[in-house]
Amino acid sequence: MSEAKPAVELTNISRIYGEKYALNDVSFSVQKGEIVAVIGPSGAGKSTLMRICDMLEEPSSGDLTLFQISVEKKTKKSLRERVGILFQKTVLFDRSVSDNVALGLQYRGYKREEIQRLTTECLKKLGMETYADRNARTLSGGEGQRIAFARVLLTGPELLLLDEPTANLDPLATRMIEEMIRTENAEHNTTIILNTHDQNQGMRLANRIIVLMDGKIMQMGTPDEVFYHPAAEEVAAFVGFQNLISGTVTKIQNGVAEMTTAAGVFLVQADDVHVGDAGTLALRGEEILVHNADTPREKNAENRVCGAILSSQKIGPVMELVVDCNIPITVVVPARHRFAELFVPGTPVCLSWLTAAAHLIPKTE
Ligand code: ADP
C-alpha cells in the first residue's frame, strides 16, 4: 500500500434526486491495494456511491479522481477500462459458461486463442472447468455469481467495485466469493470498494470501513474502531450494540471514567471526556456475564448490576435475555448455557462486565 497515491479520491461529492440528498458532501480517499467496505442501512446511499465511482452516474457536485486522474468527459472512457463492477443481481447471458467468462475479454478486443486460454485457466482456478459448456442460466446462484465475478476479474481491473456481491447468496457461496475477493486483492494489489449491509463481511474483508447513513459519512476507520469504538449512537446501534445507556461522567481517575446511569454507576475507558459530560455507555450483550443472584460479587467484576429477567428468547445458537436493572439491559449467552433452563422471566440475576468491554460515546449537542 502506498500512502502517497490514492487510487480513489472523492471530494465533497453530493448527489441529489429531486429534493433528496442520496449523498451529502462525501469526501474520502482509498489507497492503492486497500479494501474499503461501505456499510450502512438500506437507503443510505451505498449504491449511489458505487455508481458514481463507476462513472455510470454523475455527482450533482464535487470531484472524483481515479488513479490520480480527474474524472471528466474526456478521461471517462479510458478510466472505465481500469474499473470493474460486480452487482448484487448476477448478470449472466443466455450462453455457455465459458462464453460468459470470456465476454469482458472480447469486449476489450483480445485475440481468440488468448481468450480461450485465459477462460480455461480461469475456470480451472475456480474448480469449474467441467461447467465450461453448460448454459450459464442453469447455474446455482453462488456458481453464477462466481462466473460473473470471474468475468470482471479477467479484465484485470485496477479498481474493483462490489455492490452487495453476496446479498443473495447462502453462507457457503458467500465464503467462496469472499475468498475470490481476498485472492484478487493479494495477488494483484487490486483496490477494492465493497458495499455491504452485512457488517461482519466488512469486518472479515476490509482494511477500513466507512459507515454511511442518510447520505453522510458517520465514521471512517479500521474495523476495530468502527465495531468497538463507534463514533455515534446510530453507528453503535447499527454495528450491533444492544445496550446504549445514557449517563453523566461523575469522576475520572487514571483514564477511567465513572458514569452515573439509571442502572447504577459504571466504569468506562475515558478518552477526551470531562466530569459533568453527558454520554452514552455502549455495551455489547455478548460482553456481559450472567450470574445467579446469590453468587457473591467476584473479585474481578469491575462492573456489576442485579435485576430480574424480563424476557428470554432463543435465536439459533444464542439466547437473548433482557434484564430489568431499572432500565432494560440485554445480554447474549450461548443457547446451551448451563443455567439456560433458569433463564425465565422473573428470575433474579446479576450481570457483570469488564471496564474495557464498554465504550463511551460523548453527547455532541
Ligand atoms: P443504498 O444502496 O444504501 O440502499 P441508494 O444509493 O440505493 O441506497 O439510495 C439512496 C437514496 O437515494 C434512497 O433514498 C433512494 O430512494 C434514493 N435514490 C437512489 N436512486 C434514485 C433515483 N434514481 N431516483 C430517485 N431517488 C433515488
Short mmCIF file of C-alpha atoms and ligand atoms in Angstrom, two decimals:
data_model
loop_
_atom_site.label_atom_id
_atom_site.label_comp_id
_atom_site.label_asym_id
_atom_site.label_seq_id
_atom_site.Cartn_x
_atom_site.Cartn_y
_atom_site.Cartn_z
CA MET A 1 0.00 0.00 0.00
CA SER A 2 1.38 3.38 -0.92
CA GLU A 3 0.26 6.21 1.32
CA ALA A 4 1.10 8.84 -1.24
CA LYS A 5 -1.10 7.74 -4.11
CA PRO A 6 -4.78 7.27 -3.55
CA ALA A 7 -6.46 5.16 -6.22
CA VAL A 8 -9.79 6.82 -5.49
CA GLU A 9 -10.44 10.29 -4.17
CA LEU A 10 -13.86 11.79 -3.58
CA THR A 11 -14.02 15.45 -2.62
CA ASN A 12 -17.29 16.94 -1.36
CA ILE A 13 -19.43 14.65 -3.50
CA SER A 14 -23.20 15.19 -3.32
CA ARG A 15 -25.94 13.55 -5.35
CA ILE A 16 -29.42 14.97 -5.18
CA TYR A 17 -32.56 13.33 -6.56
CA GLY A 18 -35.28 15.97 -6.56
CA GLU A 19 -35.06 17.29 -3.01
CA LYS A 20 -33.39 14.20 -1.57
CA TYR A 21 -29.68 14.03 -0.90
CA ALA A 22 -28.67 10.44 -1.71
CA LEU A 23 -25.11 11.56 -0.92
CA ASN A 24 -24.39 14.66 1.10
CA ASP A 25 -20.88 16.13 0.97
CA VAL A 26 -18.98 12.86 0.97
CA SER A 27 -15.17 13.00 0.98
CA PHE A 28 -12.72 10.14 1.38
CA SER A 29 -9.82 8.51 -0.39
CA VAL A 30 -8.82 4.90 -0.90
CA GLN A 31 -5.17 3.94 -1.21
CA LYS A 32 -3.95 1.60 -3.89
CA GLY A 33 -4.36 -2.00 -2.75
CA GLU A 34 -6.75 -1.13 0.05
CA ILE A 35 -10.07 -2.88 0.67
CA VAL A 36 -12.66 -0.43 1.92
CA ALA A 37 -16.11 -1.61 2.94
CA VAL A 38 -19.04 0.77 2.89
CA ILE A 39 -21.69 -0.29 5.37
CA GLY A 40 -24.98 1.33 6.21
CA PRO A 41 -28.69 0.66 6.27
CA SER A 42 -30.80 0.37 3.16
CA GLY A 43 -31.26 3.75 1.50
CA ALA A 44 -28.03 5.15 3.00
CA GLY A 45 -26.59 5.95 -0.44
CA LYS A 46 -24.24 2.99 -0.89
CA SER A 47 -25.34 2.08 -4.42
CA THR A 48 -25.35 5.71 -5.49
CA LEU A 49 -21.76 5.94 -4.27
CA MET A 50 -20.83 2.86 -6.32
CA ARG A 51 -22.48 4.17 -9.47
CA ILE A 52 -20.60 7.45 -9.10
CA CYS A 53 -17.27 5.63 -8.61
CA ASP A 54 -18.06 3.52 -11.69
CA MET A 55 -18.81 6.74 -13.60
CA LEU A 56 -22.26 5.41 -14.52
CA GLU A 57 -23.70 8.42 -12.77
CA GLU A 58 -22.51 11.97 -12.30
CA PRO A 59 -22.46 13.67 -8.94
CA SER A 60 -24.59 16.80 -8.52
CA SER A 61 -21.48 18.46 -7.11
CA GLY A 62 -17.97 17.57 -6.01
CA ASP A 63 -14.96 15.99 -7.62
CA LEU A 64 -13.95 12.41 -8.30
CA THR A 65 -10.37 11.42 -9.07
CA LEU A 66 -9.39 7.89 -10.07
CA PHE A 67 -5.74 6.83 -10.30
CA GLN A 68 -4.78 10.50 -9.86
CA ILE A 69 -6.79 11.46 -12.94
CA SER A 70 -9.79 13.74 -12.61
CA VAL A 71 -12.99 12.16 -13.97
CA GLU A 72 -14.18 14.32 -16.83
CA LYS A 73 -15.84 13.77 -20.18
CA LYS A 74 -12.53 13.28 -21.95
CA THR A 75 -10.96 10.97 -19.34
CA LYS A 76 -14.01 8.82 -18.58
CA LYS A 77 -13.67 6.26 -21.36
CA SER A 78 -10.07 5.30 -20.63
CA LEU A 79 -10.71 5.31 -16.88
CA ARG A 80 -13.67 2.96 -17.24
CA GLU A 81 -11.39 0.33 -18.76
CA ARG A 82 -9.47 0.26 -15.49
CA VAL A 83 -12.54 -0.28 -13.32
CA GLY A 84 -14.63 -3.43 -12.83
CA ILE A 85 -18.01 -3.65 -11.10
CA LEU A 86 -19.96 -6.61 -9.75
CA PHE A 87 -23.61 -6.19 -8.80
CA GLN A 88 -25.82 -7.89 -6.27
CA LYS A 89 -28.01 -9.22 -9.04
CA THR A 90 -25.91 -11.65 -11.05
CA VAL A 91 -25.72 -10.67 -14.70
CA LEU A 92 -25.45 -13.76 -16.91
CA PHE A 93 -26.21 -14.12 -20.57
CA ASP A 94 -28.10 -16.99 -22.20
CA ARG A 95 -24.87 -18.56 -23.41
CA SER A 96 -22.30 -21.09 -22.22
CA VAL A 97 -20.36 -20.58 -19.03
CA SER A 98 -17.10 -20.06 -20.92
CA ASP A 99 -18.75 -17.53 -23.25
CA ASN A 100 -19.96 -15.65 -20.20
CA VAL A 101 -16.49 -15.60 -18.67
CA ALA A 102 -14.97 -14.53 -21.99
CA LEU A 103 -17.30 -11.60 -22.60
CA GLY A 104 -15.19 -8.92 -20.94
CA LEU A 105 -12.10 -10.03 -22.86
CA GLN A 106 -13.99 -10.00 -26.16
CA TYR A 107 -15.22 -6.52 -25.42
CA ARG A 108 -11.65 -5.40 -24.86
CA GLY A 109 -10.57 -6.90 -28.20
CA TYR A 110 -8.45 -9.85 -27.05
CA LYS A 111 -7.44 -12.46 -29.66
CA ARG A 112 -9.48 -15.69 -29.87
CA GLU A 113 -6.71 -18.05 -28.73
CA GLU A 114 -5.81 -15.78 -25.86
CA ILE A 115 -9.47 -15.65 -24.77
CA GLN A 116 -9.66 -19.45 -24.94
CA ARG A 117 -6.50 -19.86 -22.88
CA LEU A 118 -7.45 -17.31 -20.21
CA THR A 119 -11.02 -18.61 -19.93
CA THR A 120 -9.93 -22.23 -19.49
CA GLU A 121 -7.30 -21.21 -16.96
CA CYS A 122 -9.83 -19.16 -15.04
CA LEU A 123 -12.46 -21.93 -14.88
CA LYS A 124 -9.79 -24.34 -13.73
CA LYS A 125 -8.76 -21.98 -10.96
CA LEU A 126 -12.38 -21.78 -9.84
CA GLY A 127 -12.66 -25.58 -9.97
CA MET A 128 -15.43 -25.13 -12.56
CA GLU A 129 -13.74 -26.43 -15.72
CA THR A 130 -16.41 -29.12 -16.16
CA TYR A 131 -19.04 -26.36 -16.38
CA ALA A 132 -17.48 -24.72 -19.45
CA ASP A 133 -20.12 -25.79 -21.98
CA ARG A 134 -23.16 -25.58 -19.75
CA ASN A 135 -25.66 -22.80 -20.24
CA ALA A 136 -24.82 -20.18 -17.61
CA ARG A 137 -28.50 -19.69 -16.78
CA THR A 138 -28.62 -23.24 -15.35
CA LEU A 139 -26.07 -22.43 -12.65
CA SER A 140 -26.98 -22.06 -8.98
CA GLY A 141 -26.95 -18.55 -7.50
CA GLY A 142 -23.50 -19.00 -6.00
CA GLU A 143 -21.98 -20.57 -9.12
CA GLY A 144 -23.48 -17.86 -11.30
CA GLN A 145 -22.08 -15.07 -9.16
CA ARG A 146 -18.60 -16.70 -9.23
CA ILE A 147 -18.78 -16.78 -13.03
CA ALA A 148 -19.94 -13.16 -13.20
CA PHE A 149 -17.09 -12.24 -10.84
CA ALA A 150 -14.54 -14.20 -12.89
CA ARG A 151 -15.65 -12.29 -16.00
CA VAL A 152 -14.91 -8.99 -14.24
CA LEU A 153 -11.57 -10.19 -12.81
CA LEU A 154 -10.28 -11.46 -16.15
CA THR A 155 -10.27 -7.92 -17.50
CA GLY A 156 -7.66 -7.03 -14.86
CA PRO A 157 -9.41 -4.12 -13.13
CA GLU A 158 -7.20 -1.86 -11.02
CA LEU A 159 -10.27 -0.76 -9.08
CA LEU A 160 -12.95 -3.28 -8.23
CA LEU A 161 -16.38 -2.08 -7.13
CA LEU A 162 -18.50 -4.71 -5.43
CA ASP A 163 -22.11 -3.70 -4.83
CA GLU A 164 -23.57 -6.13 -2.27
CA PRO A 165 -21.95 -9.04 -4.13
CA THR A 166 -23.20 -11.73 -1.76
CA ALA A 167 -26.58 -10.29 -0.74
CA ASN A 168 -28.49 -13.11 -2.46
CA LEU A 169 -26.13 -15.97 -1.60
CA ASP A 170 -26.07 -18.68 1.04
CA PRO A 171 -23.22 -18.74 3.61
CA LEU A 172 -21.06 -21.24 1.71
CA ALA A 173 -21.34 -19.37 -1.60
CA THR A 174 -20.66 -16.14 0.31
CA ARG A 175 -17.41 -17.58 1.68
CA MET A 176 -16.32 -18.57 -1.84
CA ILE A 177 -16.90 -15.06 -3.18
CA GLU A 178 -15.08 -13.62 -0.17
CA GLU A 179 -12.15 -15.90 -0.91
CA MET A 180 -12.10 -14.65 -4.51
CA ILE A 181 -12.04 -11.07 -3.19
CA ARG A 182 -9.12 -11.80 -0.86
CA THR A 183 -7.14 -13.64 -3.54
CA GLU A 184 -7.67 -10.92 -6.13
CA ASN A 185 -6.50 -8.27 -3.68
CA ALA A 186 -3.49 -10.30 -2.52
CA GLU A 187 -2.33 -11.40 -5.99
CA HIS A 188 -2.89 -8.19 -7.93
CA ASN A 189 -2.93 -5.48 -5.24
CA THR A 190 -6.33 -4.51 -6.62
CA THR A 191 -8.06 -1.62 -4.88
CA ILE A 192 -11.50 -2.70 -3.75
CA ILE A 193 -14.58 -0.82 -2.59
CA LEU A 194 -17.22 -3.16 -1.24
CA ASN A 195 -20.80 -2.23 -0.36
CA THR A 196 -22.38 -4.50 2.14
CA HIS A 197 -25.28 -4.46 4.56
CA ASP A 198 -23.52 -7.42 6.25
CA GLN A 199 -21.29 -5.71 8.80
CA ASN A 200 -19.49 -8.96 9.56
CA GLN A 201 -18.43 -9.19 5.94
CA GLY A 202 -16.94 -5.73 6.29
CA MET A 203 -15.13 -6.93 9.39
CA ARG A 204 -13.83 -10.04 7.62
CA LEU A 205 -12.53 -8.36 4.49
CA ALA A 206 -11.84 -4.70 4.89
CA ASN A 207 -8.78 -2.70 5.92
CA ARG A 208 -11.07 0.24 6.53
CA ILE A 209 -14.78 0.72 6.95
CA ILE A 210 -16.95 3.67 6.03
CA VAL A 211 -20.28 3.91 7.81
CA LEU A 212 -22.75 5.71 5.57
CA MET A 213 -26.12 6.86 6.89
CA ASP A 214 -28.63 9.10 5.21
CA GLY A 215 -26.06 10.09 2.59
CA LYS A 216 -23.43 11.16 5.12
CA ILE A 217 -20.26 9.53 6.38
CA MET A 218 -20.84 8.88 10.08
CA GLN A 219 -17.48 7.22 10.70
CA MET A 220 -14.47 6.02 8.78
CA GLY A 221 -11.91 3.79 10.45
CA THR A 222 -10.44 0.35 10.92
CA PRO A 223 -12.90 -2.49 11.60
CA ASP A 224 -11.78 -2.38 15.23
CA GLU A 225 -12.52 1.32 15.55
CA VAL A 226 -15.95 1.04 13.97
CA PHE A 227 -17.05 -2.16 15.72
CA TYR A 228 -15.62 -1.42 19.17
CA HIS A 229 -15.38 2.38 19.26
CA PRO A 230 -18.38 3.67 17.33
CA ALA A 231 -18.39 7.44 16.95
CA ALA A 232 -22.12 7.94 17.40
CA GLU A 233 -25.12 6.17 18.89
CA GLU A 234 -26.58 5.46 15.45
CA VAL A 235 -23.35 3.76 14.41
CA ALA A 236 -23.24 1.76 17.66
CA ALA A 237 -26.80 0.55 17.15
CA PHE A 238 -26.06 -0.33 13.51
CA VAL A 239 -22.96 -2.37 14.36
CA GLY A 240 -24.88 -4.36 16.94
CA PHE A 241 -24.51 -2.71 20.35
CA GLN A 242 -27.73 -3.75 22.09
CA ASN A 243 -27.14 -1.54 25.13
CA LEU A 244 -26.87 2.23 24.80
CA ILE A 245 -27.13 3.58 28.33
CA SER A 246 -27.33 7.35 28.92
CA GLY A 247 -25.42 8.82 31.81
CA THR A 248 -23.14 11.54 33.12
CA VAL A 249 -19.44 11.40 33.87
CA THR A 250 -19.14 11.90 37.65
CA LYS A 251 -15.46 11.12 38.18
CA ILE A 252 -12.31 10.47 36.15
CA GLN A 253 -9.32 8.61 37.52
CA ASN A 254 -6.33 7.14 35.67
CA GLY A 255 -8.06 7.35 32.31
CA VAL A 256 -11.19 5.62 33.58
CA ALA A 257 -14.48 7.47 33.91
CA GLU A 258 -17.20 6.75 36.39
CA MET A 259 -20.57 7.06 34.66
CA THR A 260 -23.70 7.54 36.69
CA THR A 261 -26.67 5.99 34.91
CA ALA A 262 -30.22 4.96 35.74
CA ALA A 263 -28.94 1.39 36.24
CA GLY A 264 -26.06 2.32 38.57
CA VAL A 265 -22.51 3.64 38.47
CA PHE A 266 -20.26 2.02 35.88
CA LEU A 267 -16.65 2.37 34.83
CA VAL A 268 -15.64 3.05 31.26
CA GLN A 269 -12.44 3.96 29.44
CA ALA A 270 -12.35 7.76 29.18
CA ASP A 271 -10.68 9.47 26.26
CA ASP A 272 -11.27 13.14 25.90
CA VAL A 273 -14.17 13.45 28.37
CA HIS A 274 -14.64 15.63 31.44
CA VAL A 275 -16.55 15.43 34.67
CA GLY A 276 -20.07 16.65 34.02
CA ASP A 277 -20.14 15.49 30.39
CA ALA A 278 -23.22 13.62 29.27
CA GLY A 279 -22.62 10.49 27.25
CA THR A 280 -23.79 7.06 26.25
CA LEU A 281 -22.25 3.89 27.53
CA ALA A 282 -22.27 1.40 24.67
CA LEU A 283 -22.04 -2.23 25.69
CA ARG A 284 -22.48 -5.39 23.68
CA GLY A 285 -24.72 -8.05 25.17
CA GLU A 286 -22.06 -10.65 24.34
CA GLU A 287 -19.61 -8.96 26.75
CA ILE A 288 -21.88 -9.40 29.77
CA LEU A 289 -21.68 -12.38 32.13
CA VAL A 290 -24.81 -13.62 33.92
CA HIS A 291 -24.65 -14.96 37.47
CA ASN A 292 -27.05 -16.49 39.89
CA ALA A 293 -28.24 -13.62 42.12
CA ASP A 294 -26.86 -15.40 45.23
CA THR A 295 -23.32 -15.56 43.85
CA PRO A 296 -21.11 -13.16 45.79
CA ARG A 297 -19.53 -10.38 43.80
CA GLU A 298 -16.46 -11.86 42.15
CA LYS A 299 -13.14 -10.10 42.70
CA ASN A 300 -12.57 -9.09 39.10
CA ALA A 301 -16.12 -7.88 38.43
CA GLU A 302 -15.34 -4.29 37.57
CA ASN A 303 -18.98 -3.56 36.87
CA ARG A 304 -21.95 -5.32 38.37
CA VAL A 305 -25.70 -4.78 38.44
CA CYS A 306 -28.56 -7.03 39.51
CA GLY A 307 -32.16 -7.32 38.35
CA ALA A 308 -34.87 -9.73 37.31
CA ILE A 309 -35.16 -11.32 33.89
CA LEU A 310 -37.86 -9.63 31.83
CA SER A 311 -37.73 -11.89 28.80
CA SER A 312 -35.60 -14.56 27.19
CA GLN A 313 -35.54 -15.61 23.58
CA LYS A 314 -33.56 -18.28 21.80
CA ILE A 315 -32.14 -17.04 18.50
CA GLY A 316 -30.42 -20.01 16.87
CA PRO A 317 -27.25 -20.76 18.82
CA VAL A 318 -27.64 -17.88 21.27
CA MET A 319 -30.16 -16.74 23.87
CA GLU A 320 -31.03 -13.09 24.33
CA LEU A 321 -32.01 -12.13 27.86
CA VAL A 322 -33.47 -8.77 28.77
CA VAL A 323 -32.86 -7.96 32.43
CA ASP A 324 -34.68 -5.21 34.32
CA CYS A 325 -31.95 -3.19 36.00
CA ASN A 326 -34.17 -0.15 36.41
CA ILE A 327 -33.58 0.14 32.69
CA PRO A 328 -33.56 -2.94 30.44
CA ILE A 329 -30.12 -4.43 29.77
CA THR A 330 -29.77 -7.02 27.02
CA VAL A 331 -27.41 -9.94 27.50
CA VAL A 332 -26.46 -12.57 24.93
CA VAL A 333 -25.46 -16.02 26.19
CA PRO A 334 -24.98 -19.34 24.41
CA ALA A 335 -28.36 -21.07 23.99
CA ARG A 336 -26.83 -24.09 25.69
CA HIS A 337 -25.72 -22.09 28.72
CA ARG A 338 -25.53 -24.40 31.72
CA PHE A 339 -28.22 -22.42 33.53
CA ALA A 340 -30.35 -21.93 30.43
CA GLU A 341 -33.43 -23.54 31.98
CA LEU A 342 -33.32 -20.99 34.82
CA PHE A 343 -33.41 -18.07 32.43
CA VAL A 344 -37.13 -17.43 32.63
CA PRO A 345 -38.96 -14.16 33.32
CA GLY A 346 -38.88 -13.18 36.99
CA THR A 347 -35.59 -14.93 37.87
CA PRO A 348 -33.24 -12.60 39.76
CA VAL A 349 -29.75 -12.48 38.23
CA CYS A 350 -26.65 -10.36 38.45
CA LEU A 351 -24.70 -9.09 35.46
CA SER A 352 -21.03 -8.19 35.26
CA TRP A 353 -18.63 -6.94 32.65
CA LEU A 354 -15.10 -5.63 32.31
CA THR A 355 -14.48 -1.92 32.08
CA ALA A 356 -12.59 -2.41 28.82
CA ALA A 357 -15.71 -4.02 27.27
CA ALA A 358 -17.73 -0.80 27.40
CA HIS A 359 -17.27 2.24 25.19
CA LEU A 360 -18.23 5.81 26.00
CA ILE A 361 -19.80 7.96 23.29
CA PRO A 362 -19.81 11.61 24.36
CA LYS A 363 -23.01 13.53 23.62
CA THR A 364 -22.30 16.06 20.94
CA GLU A 365 -25.04 18.67 21.50
P1 ADP B 1 -28.44 2.03 -0.61
O1 ADP B 1 -27.66 1.43 -1.72
O2 ADP B 1 -27.62 2.35 0.60
O3 ADP B 1 -29.66 1.22 -0.24
P2 ADP B 1 -29.18 4.02 -2.58
O4 ADP B 1 -27.92 4.64 -3.04
O5 ADP B 1 -29.81 2.99 -3.45
O6 ADP B 1 -29.00 3.45 -1.09
O7 ADP B 1 -30.26 5.16 -2.34
C1 ADP B 1 -30.03 6.31 -1.53
C2 ADP B 1 -31.26 7.21 -1.57
O8 ADP B 1 -31.40 7.79 -2.86
C3 ADP B 1 -32.57 6.47 -1.30
O9 ADP B 1 -33.43 7.32 -0.58
C4 ADP B 1 -33.11 6.23 -2.68
O10 ADP B 1 -34.52 6.15 -2.66
C5 ADP B 1 -32.64 7.46 -3.44
N1 ADP B 1 -32.42 7.17 -4.87
C6 ADP B 1 -31.48 6.34 -5.37
N2 ADP B 1 -31.52 6.32 -6.72
C7 ADP B 1 -32.54 7.15 -7.07
C8 ADP B 1 -33.11 7.57 -8.33
N3 ADP B 1 -32.62 7.13 -9.50
N4 ADP B 1 -34.14 8.44 -8.28
C9 ADP B 1 -34.61 8.92 -7.12
N5 ADP B 1 -34.13 8.57 -5.91
C10 ADP B 1 -33.11 7.71 -5.87
#
